[in-house]
Coordinates of C-alpha atoms and ligand atoms in Angstrom, one line a residue:
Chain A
X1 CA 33.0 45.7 21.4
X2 CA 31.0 46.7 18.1
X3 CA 27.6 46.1 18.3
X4 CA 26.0 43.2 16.1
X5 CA 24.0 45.2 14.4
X6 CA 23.0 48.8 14.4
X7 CA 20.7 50.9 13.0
X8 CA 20.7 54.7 13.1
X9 CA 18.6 57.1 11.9
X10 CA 17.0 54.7 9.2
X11 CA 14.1 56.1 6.9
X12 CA 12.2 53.7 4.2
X13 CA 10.2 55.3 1.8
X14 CA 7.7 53.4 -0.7
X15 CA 6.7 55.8 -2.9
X16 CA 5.2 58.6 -0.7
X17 CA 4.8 56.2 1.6
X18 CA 7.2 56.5 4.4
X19 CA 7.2 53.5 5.9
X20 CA 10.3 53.8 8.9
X21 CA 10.5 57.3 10.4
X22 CA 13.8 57.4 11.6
X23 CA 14.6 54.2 13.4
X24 CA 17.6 53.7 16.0
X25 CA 18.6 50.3 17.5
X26 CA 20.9 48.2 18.8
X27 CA 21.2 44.5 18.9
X28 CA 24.4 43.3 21.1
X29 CA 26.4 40.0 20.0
X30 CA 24.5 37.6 21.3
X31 CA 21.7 39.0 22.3
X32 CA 18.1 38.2 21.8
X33 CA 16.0 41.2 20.3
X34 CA 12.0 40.5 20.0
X35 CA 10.3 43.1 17.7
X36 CA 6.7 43.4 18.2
X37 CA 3.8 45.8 16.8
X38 CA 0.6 46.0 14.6
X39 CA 0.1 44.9 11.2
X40 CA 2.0 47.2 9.2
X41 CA 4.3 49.0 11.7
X42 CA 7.2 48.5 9.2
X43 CA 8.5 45.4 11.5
X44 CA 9.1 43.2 8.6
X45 CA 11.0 46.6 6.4
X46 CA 13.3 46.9 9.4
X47 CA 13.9 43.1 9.6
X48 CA 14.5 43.1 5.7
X49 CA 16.9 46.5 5.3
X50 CA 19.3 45.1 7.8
X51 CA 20.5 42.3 5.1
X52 CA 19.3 44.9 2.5
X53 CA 16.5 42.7 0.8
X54 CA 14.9 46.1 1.4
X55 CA 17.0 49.2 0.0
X56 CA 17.0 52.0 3.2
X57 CA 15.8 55.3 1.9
X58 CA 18.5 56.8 4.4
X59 CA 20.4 56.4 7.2
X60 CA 23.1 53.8 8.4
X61 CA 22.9 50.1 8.9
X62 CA 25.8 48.5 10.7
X63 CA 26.5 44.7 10.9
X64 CA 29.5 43.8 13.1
X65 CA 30.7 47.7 12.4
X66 CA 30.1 47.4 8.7
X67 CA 27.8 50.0 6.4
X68 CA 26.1 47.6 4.2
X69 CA 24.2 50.4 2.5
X70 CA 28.1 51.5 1.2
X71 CA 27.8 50.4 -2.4
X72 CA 31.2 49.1 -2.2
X73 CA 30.0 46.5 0.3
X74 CA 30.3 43.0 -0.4
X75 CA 26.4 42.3 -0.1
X76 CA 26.3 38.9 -1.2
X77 CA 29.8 38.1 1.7
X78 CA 27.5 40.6 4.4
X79 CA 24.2 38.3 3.7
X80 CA 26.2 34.8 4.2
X81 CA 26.6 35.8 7.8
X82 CA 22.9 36.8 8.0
X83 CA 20.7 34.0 8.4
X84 CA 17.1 34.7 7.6
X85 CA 13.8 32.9 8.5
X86 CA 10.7 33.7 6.9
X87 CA 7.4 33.4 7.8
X88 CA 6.2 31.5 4.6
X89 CA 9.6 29.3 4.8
X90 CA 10.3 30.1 1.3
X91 CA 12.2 26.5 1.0
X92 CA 13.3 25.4 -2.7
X93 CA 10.6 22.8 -3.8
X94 CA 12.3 21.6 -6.7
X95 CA 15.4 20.2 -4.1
X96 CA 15.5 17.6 -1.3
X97 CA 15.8 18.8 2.3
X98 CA 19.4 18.2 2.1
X99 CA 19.8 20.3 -1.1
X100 CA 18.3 22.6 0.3
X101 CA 20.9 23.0 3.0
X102 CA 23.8 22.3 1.5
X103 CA 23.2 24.2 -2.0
X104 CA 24.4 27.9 -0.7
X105 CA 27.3 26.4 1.5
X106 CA 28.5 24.2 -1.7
X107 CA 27.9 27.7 -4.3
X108 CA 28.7 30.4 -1.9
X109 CA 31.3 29.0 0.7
X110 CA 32.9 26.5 -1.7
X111 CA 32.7 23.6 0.4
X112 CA 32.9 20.4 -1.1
X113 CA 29.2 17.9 -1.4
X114 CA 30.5 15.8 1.7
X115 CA 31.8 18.8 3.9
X116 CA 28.7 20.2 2.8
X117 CA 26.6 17.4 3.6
X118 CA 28.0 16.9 7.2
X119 CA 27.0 20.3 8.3
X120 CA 23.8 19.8 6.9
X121 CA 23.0 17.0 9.1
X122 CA 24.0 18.4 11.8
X123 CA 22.1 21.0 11.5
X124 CA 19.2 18.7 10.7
X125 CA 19.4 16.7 13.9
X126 CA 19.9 20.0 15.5
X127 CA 16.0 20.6 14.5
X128 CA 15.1 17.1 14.8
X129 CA 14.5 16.0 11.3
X130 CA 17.3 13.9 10.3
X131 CA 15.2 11.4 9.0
X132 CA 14.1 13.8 6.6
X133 CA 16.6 14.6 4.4
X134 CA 15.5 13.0 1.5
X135 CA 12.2 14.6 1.3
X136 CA 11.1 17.2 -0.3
X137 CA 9.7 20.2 1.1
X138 CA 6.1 19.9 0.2
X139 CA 5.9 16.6 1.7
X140 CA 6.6 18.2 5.0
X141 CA 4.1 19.3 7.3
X142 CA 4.3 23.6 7.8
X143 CA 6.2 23.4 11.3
X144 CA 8.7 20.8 9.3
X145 CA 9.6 22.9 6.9
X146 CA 10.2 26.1 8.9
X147 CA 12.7 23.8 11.0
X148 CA 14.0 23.0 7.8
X149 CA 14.4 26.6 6.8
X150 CA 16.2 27.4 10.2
X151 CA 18.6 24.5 9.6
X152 CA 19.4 25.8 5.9
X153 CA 20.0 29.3 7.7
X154 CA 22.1 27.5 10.1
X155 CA 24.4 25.4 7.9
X156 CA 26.0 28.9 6.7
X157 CA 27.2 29.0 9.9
X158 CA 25.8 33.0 10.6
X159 CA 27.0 35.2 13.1
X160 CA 23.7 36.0 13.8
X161 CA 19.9 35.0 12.9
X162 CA 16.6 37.4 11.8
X163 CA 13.3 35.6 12.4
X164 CA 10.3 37.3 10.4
X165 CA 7.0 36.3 12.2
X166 CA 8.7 32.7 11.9
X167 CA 5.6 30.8 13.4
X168 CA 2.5 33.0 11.6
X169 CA 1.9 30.8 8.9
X170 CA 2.2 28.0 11.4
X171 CA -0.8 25.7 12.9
X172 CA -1.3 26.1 16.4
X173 CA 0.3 22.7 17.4
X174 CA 2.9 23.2 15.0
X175 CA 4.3 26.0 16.8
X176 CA 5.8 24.9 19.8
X177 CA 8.2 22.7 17.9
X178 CA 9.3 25.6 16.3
X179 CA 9.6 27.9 19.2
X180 CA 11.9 25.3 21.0
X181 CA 14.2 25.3 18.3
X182 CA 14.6 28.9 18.4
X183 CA 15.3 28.4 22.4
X184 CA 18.2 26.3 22.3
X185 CA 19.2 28.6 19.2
X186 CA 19.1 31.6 22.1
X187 CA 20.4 29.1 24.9
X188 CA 23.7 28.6 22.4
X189 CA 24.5 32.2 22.3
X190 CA 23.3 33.1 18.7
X191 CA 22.6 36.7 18.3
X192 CA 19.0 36.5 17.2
X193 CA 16.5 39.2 16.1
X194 CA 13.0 38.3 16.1
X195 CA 9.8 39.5 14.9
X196 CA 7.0 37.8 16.8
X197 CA 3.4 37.8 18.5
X198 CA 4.8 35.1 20.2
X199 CA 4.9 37.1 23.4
X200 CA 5.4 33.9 25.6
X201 CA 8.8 33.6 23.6
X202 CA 9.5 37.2 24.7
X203 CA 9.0 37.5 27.6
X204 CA 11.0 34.4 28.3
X205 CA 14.1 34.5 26.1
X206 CA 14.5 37.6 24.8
X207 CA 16.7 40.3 26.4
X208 CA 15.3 43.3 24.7
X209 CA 11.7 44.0 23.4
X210 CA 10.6 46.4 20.8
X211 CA 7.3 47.9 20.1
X212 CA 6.9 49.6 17.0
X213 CA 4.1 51.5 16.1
X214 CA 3.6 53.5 12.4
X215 CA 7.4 53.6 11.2
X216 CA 8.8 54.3 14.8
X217 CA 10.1 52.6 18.1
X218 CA 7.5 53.8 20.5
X219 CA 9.3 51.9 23.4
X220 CA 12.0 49.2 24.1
X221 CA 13.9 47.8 27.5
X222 CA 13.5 44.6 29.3
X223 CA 10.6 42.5 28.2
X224 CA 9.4 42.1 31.9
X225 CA 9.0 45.9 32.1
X226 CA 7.9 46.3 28.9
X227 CA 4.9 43.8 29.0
X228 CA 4.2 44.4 32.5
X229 CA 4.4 48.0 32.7
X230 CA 3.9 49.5 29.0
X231 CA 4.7 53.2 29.5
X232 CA 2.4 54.5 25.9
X233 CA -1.3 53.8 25.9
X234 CA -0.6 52.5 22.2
X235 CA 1.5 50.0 23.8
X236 CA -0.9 49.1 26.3
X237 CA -3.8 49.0 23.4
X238 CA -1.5 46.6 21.3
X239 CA -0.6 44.4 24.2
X240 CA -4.3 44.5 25.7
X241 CA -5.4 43.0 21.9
X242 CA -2.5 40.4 21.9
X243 CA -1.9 39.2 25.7
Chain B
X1 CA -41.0 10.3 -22.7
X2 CA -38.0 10.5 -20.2
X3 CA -35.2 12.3 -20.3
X4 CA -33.0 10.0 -20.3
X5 CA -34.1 7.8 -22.9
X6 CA -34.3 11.4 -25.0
X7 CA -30.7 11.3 -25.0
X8 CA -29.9 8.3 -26.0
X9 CA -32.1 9.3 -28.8
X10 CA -30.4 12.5 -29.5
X11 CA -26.8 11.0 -29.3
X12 CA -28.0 8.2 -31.5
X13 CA -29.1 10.2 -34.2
X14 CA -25.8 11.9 -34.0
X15 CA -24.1 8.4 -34.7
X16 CA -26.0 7.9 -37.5
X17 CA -25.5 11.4 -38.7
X18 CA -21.5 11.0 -38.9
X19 CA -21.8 7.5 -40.6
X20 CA -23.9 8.6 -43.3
X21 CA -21.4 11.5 -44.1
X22 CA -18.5 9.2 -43.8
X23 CA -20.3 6.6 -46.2
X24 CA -20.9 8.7 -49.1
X25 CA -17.8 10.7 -48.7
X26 CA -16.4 7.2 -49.1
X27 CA -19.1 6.6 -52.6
X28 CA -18.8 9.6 -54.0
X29 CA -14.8 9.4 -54.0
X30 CA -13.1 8.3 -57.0
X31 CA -11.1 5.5 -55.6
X32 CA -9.0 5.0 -58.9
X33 CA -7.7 8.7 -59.5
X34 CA -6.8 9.0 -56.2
X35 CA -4.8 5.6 -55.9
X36 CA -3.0 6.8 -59.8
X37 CA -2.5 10.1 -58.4
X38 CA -2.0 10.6 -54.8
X39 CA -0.6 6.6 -53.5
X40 CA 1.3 5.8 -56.9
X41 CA 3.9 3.2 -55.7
X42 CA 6.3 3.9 -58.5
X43 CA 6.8 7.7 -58.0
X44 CA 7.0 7.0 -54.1
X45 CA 10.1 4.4 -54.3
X46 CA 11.9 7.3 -56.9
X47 CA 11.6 9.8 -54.0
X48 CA 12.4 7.2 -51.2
X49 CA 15.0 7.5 -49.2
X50 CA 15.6 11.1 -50.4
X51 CA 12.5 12.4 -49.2
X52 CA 13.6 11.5 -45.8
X53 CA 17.6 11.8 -46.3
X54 CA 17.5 14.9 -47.7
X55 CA 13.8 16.2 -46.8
X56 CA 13.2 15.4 -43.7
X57 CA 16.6 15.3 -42.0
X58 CA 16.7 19.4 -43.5
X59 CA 13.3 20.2 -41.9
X60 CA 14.4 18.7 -38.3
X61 CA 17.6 20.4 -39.0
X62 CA 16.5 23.8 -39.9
X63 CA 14.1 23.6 -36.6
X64 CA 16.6 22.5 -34.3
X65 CA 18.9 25.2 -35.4
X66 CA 16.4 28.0 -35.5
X67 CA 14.5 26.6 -32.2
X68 CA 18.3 26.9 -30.2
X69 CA 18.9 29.8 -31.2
X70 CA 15.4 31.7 -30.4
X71 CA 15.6 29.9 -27.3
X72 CA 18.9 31.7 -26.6
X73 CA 17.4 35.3 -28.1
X74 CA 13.9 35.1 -25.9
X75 CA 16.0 34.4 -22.3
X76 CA 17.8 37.6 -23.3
X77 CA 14.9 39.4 -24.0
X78 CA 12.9 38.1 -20.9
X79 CA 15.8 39.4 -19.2
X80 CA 15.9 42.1 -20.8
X81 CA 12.2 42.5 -20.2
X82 CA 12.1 41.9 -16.4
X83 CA 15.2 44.7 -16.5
X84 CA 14.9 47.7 -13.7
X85 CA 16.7 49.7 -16.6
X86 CA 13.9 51.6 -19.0
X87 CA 15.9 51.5 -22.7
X88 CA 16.0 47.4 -22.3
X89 CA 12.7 47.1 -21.4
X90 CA 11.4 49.6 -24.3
X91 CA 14.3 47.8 -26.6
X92 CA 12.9 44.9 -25.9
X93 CA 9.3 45.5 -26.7
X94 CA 9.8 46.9 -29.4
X95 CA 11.7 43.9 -30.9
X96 CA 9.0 41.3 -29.6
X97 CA 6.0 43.4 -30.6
X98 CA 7.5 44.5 -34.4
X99 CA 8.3 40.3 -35.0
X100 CA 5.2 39.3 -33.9
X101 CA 3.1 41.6 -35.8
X102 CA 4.5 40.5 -39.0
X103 CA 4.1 37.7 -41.0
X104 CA 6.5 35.0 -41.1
X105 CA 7.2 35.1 -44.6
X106 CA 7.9 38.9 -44.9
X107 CA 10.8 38.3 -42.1
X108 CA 12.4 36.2 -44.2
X109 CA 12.1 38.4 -47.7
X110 CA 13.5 41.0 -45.6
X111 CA 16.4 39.4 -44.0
X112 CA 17.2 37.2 -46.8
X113 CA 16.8 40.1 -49.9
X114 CA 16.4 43.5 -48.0
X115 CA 19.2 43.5 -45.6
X116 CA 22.0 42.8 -47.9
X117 CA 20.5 45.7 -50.4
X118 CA 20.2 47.8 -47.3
X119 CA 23.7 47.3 -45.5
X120 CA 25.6 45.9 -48.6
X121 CA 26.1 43.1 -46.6
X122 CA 24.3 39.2 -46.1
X123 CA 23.8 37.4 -43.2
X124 CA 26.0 34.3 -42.9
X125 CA 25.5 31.1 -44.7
X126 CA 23.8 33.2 -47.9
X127 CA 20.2 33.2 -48.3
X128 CA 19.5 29.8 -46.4
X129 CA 21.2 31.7 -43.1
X130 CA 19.5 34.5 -43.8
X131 CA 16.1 32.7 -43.6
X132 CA 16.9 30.4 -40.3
X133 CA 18.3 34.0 -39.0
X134 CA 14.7 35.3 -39.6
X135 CA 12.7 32.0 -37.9
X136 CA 15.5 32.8 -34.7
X137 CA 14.3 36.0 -34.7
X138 CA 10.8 35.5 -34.7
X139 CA 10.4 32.5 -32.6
X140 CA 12.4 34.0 -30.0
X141 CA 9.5 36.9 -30.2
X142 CA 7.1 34.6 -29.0
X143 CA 8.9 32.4 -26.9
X144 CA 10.4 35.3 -24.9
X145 CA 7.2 36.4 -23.7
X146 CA 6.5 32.4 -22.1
X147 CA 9.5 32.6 -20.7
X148 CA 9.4 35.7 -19.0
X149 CA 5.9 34.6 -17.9
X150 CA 7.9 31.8 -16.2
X151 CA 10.1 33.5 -14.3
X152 CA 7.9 35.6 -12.9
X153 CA 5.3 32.8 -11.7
X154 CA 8.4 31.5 -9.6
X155 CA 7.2 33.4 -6.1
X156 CA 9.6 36.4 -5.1
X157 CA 10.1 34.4 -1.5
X158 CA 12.2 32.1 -3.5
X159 CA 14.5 34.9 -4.7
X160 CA 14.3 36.9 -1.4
X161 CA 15.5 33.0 0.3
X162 CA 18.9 32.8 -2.3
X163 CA 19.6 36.3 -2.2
X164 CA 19.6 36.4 2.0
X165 CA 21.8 32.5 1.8
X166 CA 24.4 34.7 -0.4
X167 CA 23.5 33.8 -3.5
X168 CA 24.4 36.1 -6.4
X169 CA 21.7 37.5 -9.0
X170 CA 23.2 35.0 -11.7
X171 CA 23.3 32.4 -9.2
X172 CA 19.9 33.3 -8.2
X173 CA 18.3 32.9 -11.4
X174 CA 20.5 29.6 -12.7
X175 CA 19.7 27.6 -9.8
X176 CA 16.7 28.6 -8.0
X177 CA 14.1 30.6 -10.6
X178 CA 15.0 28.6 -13.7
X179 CA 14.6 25.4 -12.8
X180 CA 11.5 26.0 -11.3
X181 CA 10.0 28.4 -14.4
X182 CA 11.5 25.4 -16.6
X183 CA 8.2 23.6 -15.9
X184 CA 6.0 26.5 -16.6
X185 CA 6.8 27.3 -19.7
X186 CA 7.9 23.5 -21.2
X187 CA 4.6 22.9 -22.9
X188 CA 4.1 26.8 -24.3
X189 CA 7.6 26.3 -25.4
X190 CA 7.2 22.5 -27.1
X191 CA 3.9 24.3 -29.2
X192 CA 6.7 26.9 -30.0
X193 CA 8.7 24.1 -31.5
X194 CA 5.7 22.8 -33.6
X195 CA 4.7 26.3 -35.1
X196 CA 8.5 26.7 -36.2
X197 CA 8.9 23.1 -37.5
X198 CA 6.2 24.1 -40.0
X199 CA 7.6 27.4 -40.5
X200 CA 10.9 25.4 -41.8
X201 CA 8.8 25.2 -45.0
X202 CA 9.3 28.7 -46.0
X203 CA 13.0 29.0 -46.1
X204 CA 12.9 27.6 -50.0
X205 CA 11.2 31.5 -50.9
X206 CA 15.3 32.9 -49.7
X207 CA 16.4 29.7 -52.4
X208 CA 18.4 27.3 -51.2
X209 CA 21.0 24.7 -52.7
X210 CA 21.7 21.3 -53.8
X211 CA 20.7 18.9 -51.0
X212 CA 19.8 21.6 -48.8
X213 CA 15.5 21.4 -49.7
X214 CA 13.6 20.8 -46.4
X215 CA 10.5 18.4 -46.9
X216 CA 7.7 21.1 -48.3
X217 CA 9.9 22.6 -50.7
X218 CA 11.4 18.8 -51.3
X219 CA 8.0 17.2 -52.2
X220 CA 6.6 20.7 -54.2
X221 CA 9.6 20.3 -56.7
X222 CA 9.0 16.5 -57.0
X223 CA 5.0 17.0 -57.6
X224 CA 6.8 19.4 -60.4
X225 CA 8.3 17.2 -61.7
X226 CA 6.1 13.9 -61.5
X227 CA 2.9 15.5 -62.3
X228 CA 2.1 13.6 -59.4
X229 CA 0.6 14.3 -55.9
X230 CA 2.2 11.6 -54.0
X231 CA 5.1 13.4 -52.9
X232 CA 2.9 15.5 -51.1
X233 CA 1.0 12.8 -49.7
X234 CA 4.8 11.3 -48.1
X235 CA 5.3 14.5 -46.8
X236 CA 2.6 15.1 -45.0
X237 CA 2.7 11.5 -43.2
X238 CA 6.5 12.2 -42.5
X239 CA 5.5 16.2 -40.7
X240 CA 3.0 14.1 -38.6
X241 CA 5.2 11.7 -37.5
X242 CA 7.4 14.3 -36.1
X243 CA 4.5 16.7 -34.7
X244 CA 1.9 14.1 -33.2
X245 CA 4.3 12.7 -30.3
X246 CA 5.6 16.4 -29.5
X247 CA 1.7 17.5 -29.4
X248 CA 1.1 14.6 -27.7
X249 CA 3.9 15.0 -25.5
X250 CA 2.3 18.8 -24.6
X251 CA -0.7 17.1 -23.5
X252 CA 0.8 15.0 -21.4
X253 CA 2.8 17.4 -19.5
X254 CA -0.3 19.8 -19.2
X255 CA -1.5 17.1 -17.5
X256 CA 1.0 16.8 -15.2
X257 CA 1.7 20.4 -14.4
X258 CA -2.2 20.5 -14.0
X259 CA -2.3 17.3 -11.5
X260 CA 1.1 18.7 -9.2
X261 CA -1.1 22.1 -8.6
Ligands
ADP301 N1 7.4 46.2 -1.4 C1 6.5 47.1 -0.9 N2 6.0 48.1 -1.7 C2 5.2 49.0 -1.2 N3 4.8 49.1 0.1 C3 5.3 48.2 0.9 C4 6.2 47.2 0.5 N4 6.5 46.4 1.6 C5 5.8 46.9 2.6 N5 5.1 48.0 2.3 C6 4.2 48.8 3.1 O1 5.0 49.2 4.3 C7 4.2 49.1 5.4 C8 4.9 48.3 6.5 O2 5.0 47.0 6.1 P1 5.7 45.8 6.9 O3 7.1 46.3 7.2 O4 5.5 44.6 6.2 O5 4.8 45.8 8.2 P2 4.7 44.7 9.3 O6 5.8 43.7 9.1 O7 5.0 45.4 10.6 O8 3.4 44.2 9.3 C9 2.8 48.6 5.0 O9 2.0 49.7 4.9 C10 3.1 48.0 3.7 O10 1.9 48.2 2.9
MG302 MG1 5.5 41.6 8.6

């Protein structure tokens, strides 16, 4: 079975600066994939070339055995299958909550307002904010509108889900709503790849953890293993700062 | 003495000030000259309606036409502009920067007398075309600069956000930057519209036709003709009727983009 995504021998450049060294990973369909590291460890590049909002410098990125850095590729068909989360939600302020999720299906998928609109609201009890749906986004408190965001993502119907830090910009009380959202996300089988410090999350949904340090993968396996017995003293250094 | 009650002095003597200047501007003027030559009733009801059927309906015409079209000619150069490729960029600058520089009145010589001597050739609709052609061009010079201002205050996280849904570039900028640049660069833009509604005046140096006067060169022929300045006077109520509710209008909605900060 092909692999959701995977990532071999990927370099990112900025400039001079090279930003991935030569990356190689895996995430399995269905599969949870936590990616954690310092400030600047090229998590969030890695995150972004595998729906190519990042161009790779070289190498091969494959979702569900495509190369999306072919130029022939159908980006915009590749990305509708991709949903994204950001960590500063990046909602539409000039639409209400339910334009927000039903613009891209309507535009890009071609489905009609009220097909549309029922997804949406699935998706929007799904998070817990069906009530909201005539708001807009900057009446919504910051863990609101990252569930909104999720829900958006959702309402594409993906194959699989990237998660960028989804609960930095969060308030500390905020962020457990989040986090369960993302849970029963894992708990339904979405193929999910996460960049987090959450490292309760990790340990305790995700099937594979990451640590990247400086453009490389310095270590992955279980997250057990990983965050009880880090095998790099960077690792340990990271974890010791963050635990 | 306190300081408050120094104040009070102060601003009254300021009062007083402005009063006395208003009172013998209001002595010294010669009441009867200016009623004979600047509010004669007679002249005014042998330019009324024309004034504003043929005057004023020209000058809201002319700006309309040449506001559309520089609207249309800035969002390509902004685009142009905010292009990865160099020669649009460069092409680009070099239009804004070369209309802008110049003054309005040359643009229109040229376009309305030079380019037909030089390609052996006139713009469409003759000289008056040729003059609107020139107010397109140069408004969009300085609109396109607004509006590329606008597009680039909408944060990249909302691109980044329609680009990983699917969204297309076109797609992208139609219904997720544009909308949200629109109210940006609205007030820059309704200024735009004021400046150019005055230019309308100089499209009479290209020459125009019968009926085809906007209200400047209206009003100059009939103080020509009258010997008299109250056409003038009825133009210059008629311009501020249209300007004062747009510039109005700009306050308000600097207000209002101000306040939803
Ligand atoms: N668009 C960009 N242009 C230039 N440098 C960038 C850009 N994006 C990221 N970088 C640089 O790449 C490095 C890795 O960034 P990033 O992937 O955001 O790290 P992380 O998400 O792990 O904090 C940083 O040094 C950052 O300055
Ligand atoms: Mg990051």
């Amino acid at each position: 079975m092909t692999a959701a995504i995977e990532v071999r021998d990927l370099h990112k450049s900025f400039g001079d600066n090279e930003v991935l060294k030569g990356i190689d990973f895996t995430v399995e369909d269905g599969q949870v994939v936590c990616v954690i590291g310092p400030s600047g460890s090229g998590k969030s590049t890695l995150l972004r070339c595998v729906n190519r909002l990042e161009e790779p410098t070289s190498g091969i990125v494959l979702v569900e055995g495509t190369d999306i850095t072919d130029p022939e590729v159908d980006l915009d068909a590749v990305r509708s299958r991709i949903g994204m989360v950001f960590q500063s939600f990046n909602l539409f302020p000039h639409m209400t909550v339910l334009d927000n999720l039903t613009i891209a299906q309507r535009r890009v998928k071609k489905r009609t307002k009220a097909a549309a609109e029922v997804v949406a609201r699935t998706n929007l009890e799904k998070v817990g904010l069906s009530e909201k749906s005539e708001a807009y986004p900057a009446h919504l408190s910051g863990g609101q509108q990252q569930r909104v965001a999720i829900a958006r993502a959702l309402s594409m119907d993906p194959d699989m889900m990237l998660f960028d830090e989804p609960t930095s910009a969060l308030d500390p009380e905020l962020v457990g709503d989040v986090l369960d959202v993302m849970r029963q996300l894992a708990s339904e089988g979405m193929t999910m790849m996460v960049v987090t410090h959450e490292m309760g999350f990790a340990r305790e949904v995700g099937d594979k953890l990451v640590f990247m340090d400086d453009g490389v993968i310095l270590e992955e396996g279980a997250p057990r293993d990983v965050l009880g017995n880090p095998q790099h003293e960077r690792t340990r250094a990271f974890l010791s700062k963050v635990l | 003495m306190k300081r408050s009650t120094q104040r009070r002095l102060r601003h009254g003597a300021l009062y007083a000030l402005f009063v006395a200047a208003v009172v013998t501007l209001v002595l010294i003027a010669d009441w009867k000259a200016i009623r004979t030559n600047f509010l004669d009733r007679e002249i005014f009801d042998e330019i009324w309606p024309d004034i504003f059927l043929e005057g004023a309906k020209n000058t809201v015409l002319y700006t309309a036409i040449a506001f559309t079209g520089g609207l249309v000619v800035a969002f390509a150069l902004a685009l142009m502009k905010l292009s990865p490729i160099g020669p649009y960029r460069w092409a680009a600058t070099v239009f804004i920067e070369f209309f802008r520089g110049l003054p309005v009145l040359i643009v229109i010589i040229m376009f309305a007398f030079a380019i037909p001597i030089a390609f052996g050739a006139a713009l469409p609709g003759e000289a008056r075309g040729a003059a609107i052609t020139a107010l397109i061009v140069v408004s969009a010079a300085y609109m396109a600069e607004t509006i590329r201002a606008g597009i680039q205050a909408v944060p990249q996280g909302q691109v980044e956000a329609a680009r990983s849904l699917g969204m297309s570039e076109t797609r992208t900028m139609f219904t997720v930057v544009l909308p949200q640049a629109v109210r940006i660069i609205i007030p820059p833009l309704t200024n735009e519209f004021v400046l150019l509604l005055k230019d309308t005046s100089l499209i009479q140096v290209a020459g125009v036709g019968l009926g085809q006067k906007e209200l400047t060169n209206f009003s100059s022929d009939a103080l020509n003709t009258t010997s008299n300045a109250t056409p003038l006077i009825a133009a210059a109520v008629l311009y501020l009727v249209i300007t004062l509710p747009l510039t109005q209008l700009v306050a308000y909605l600097e207000r209002r983009t101000k306040k939803a900060r």
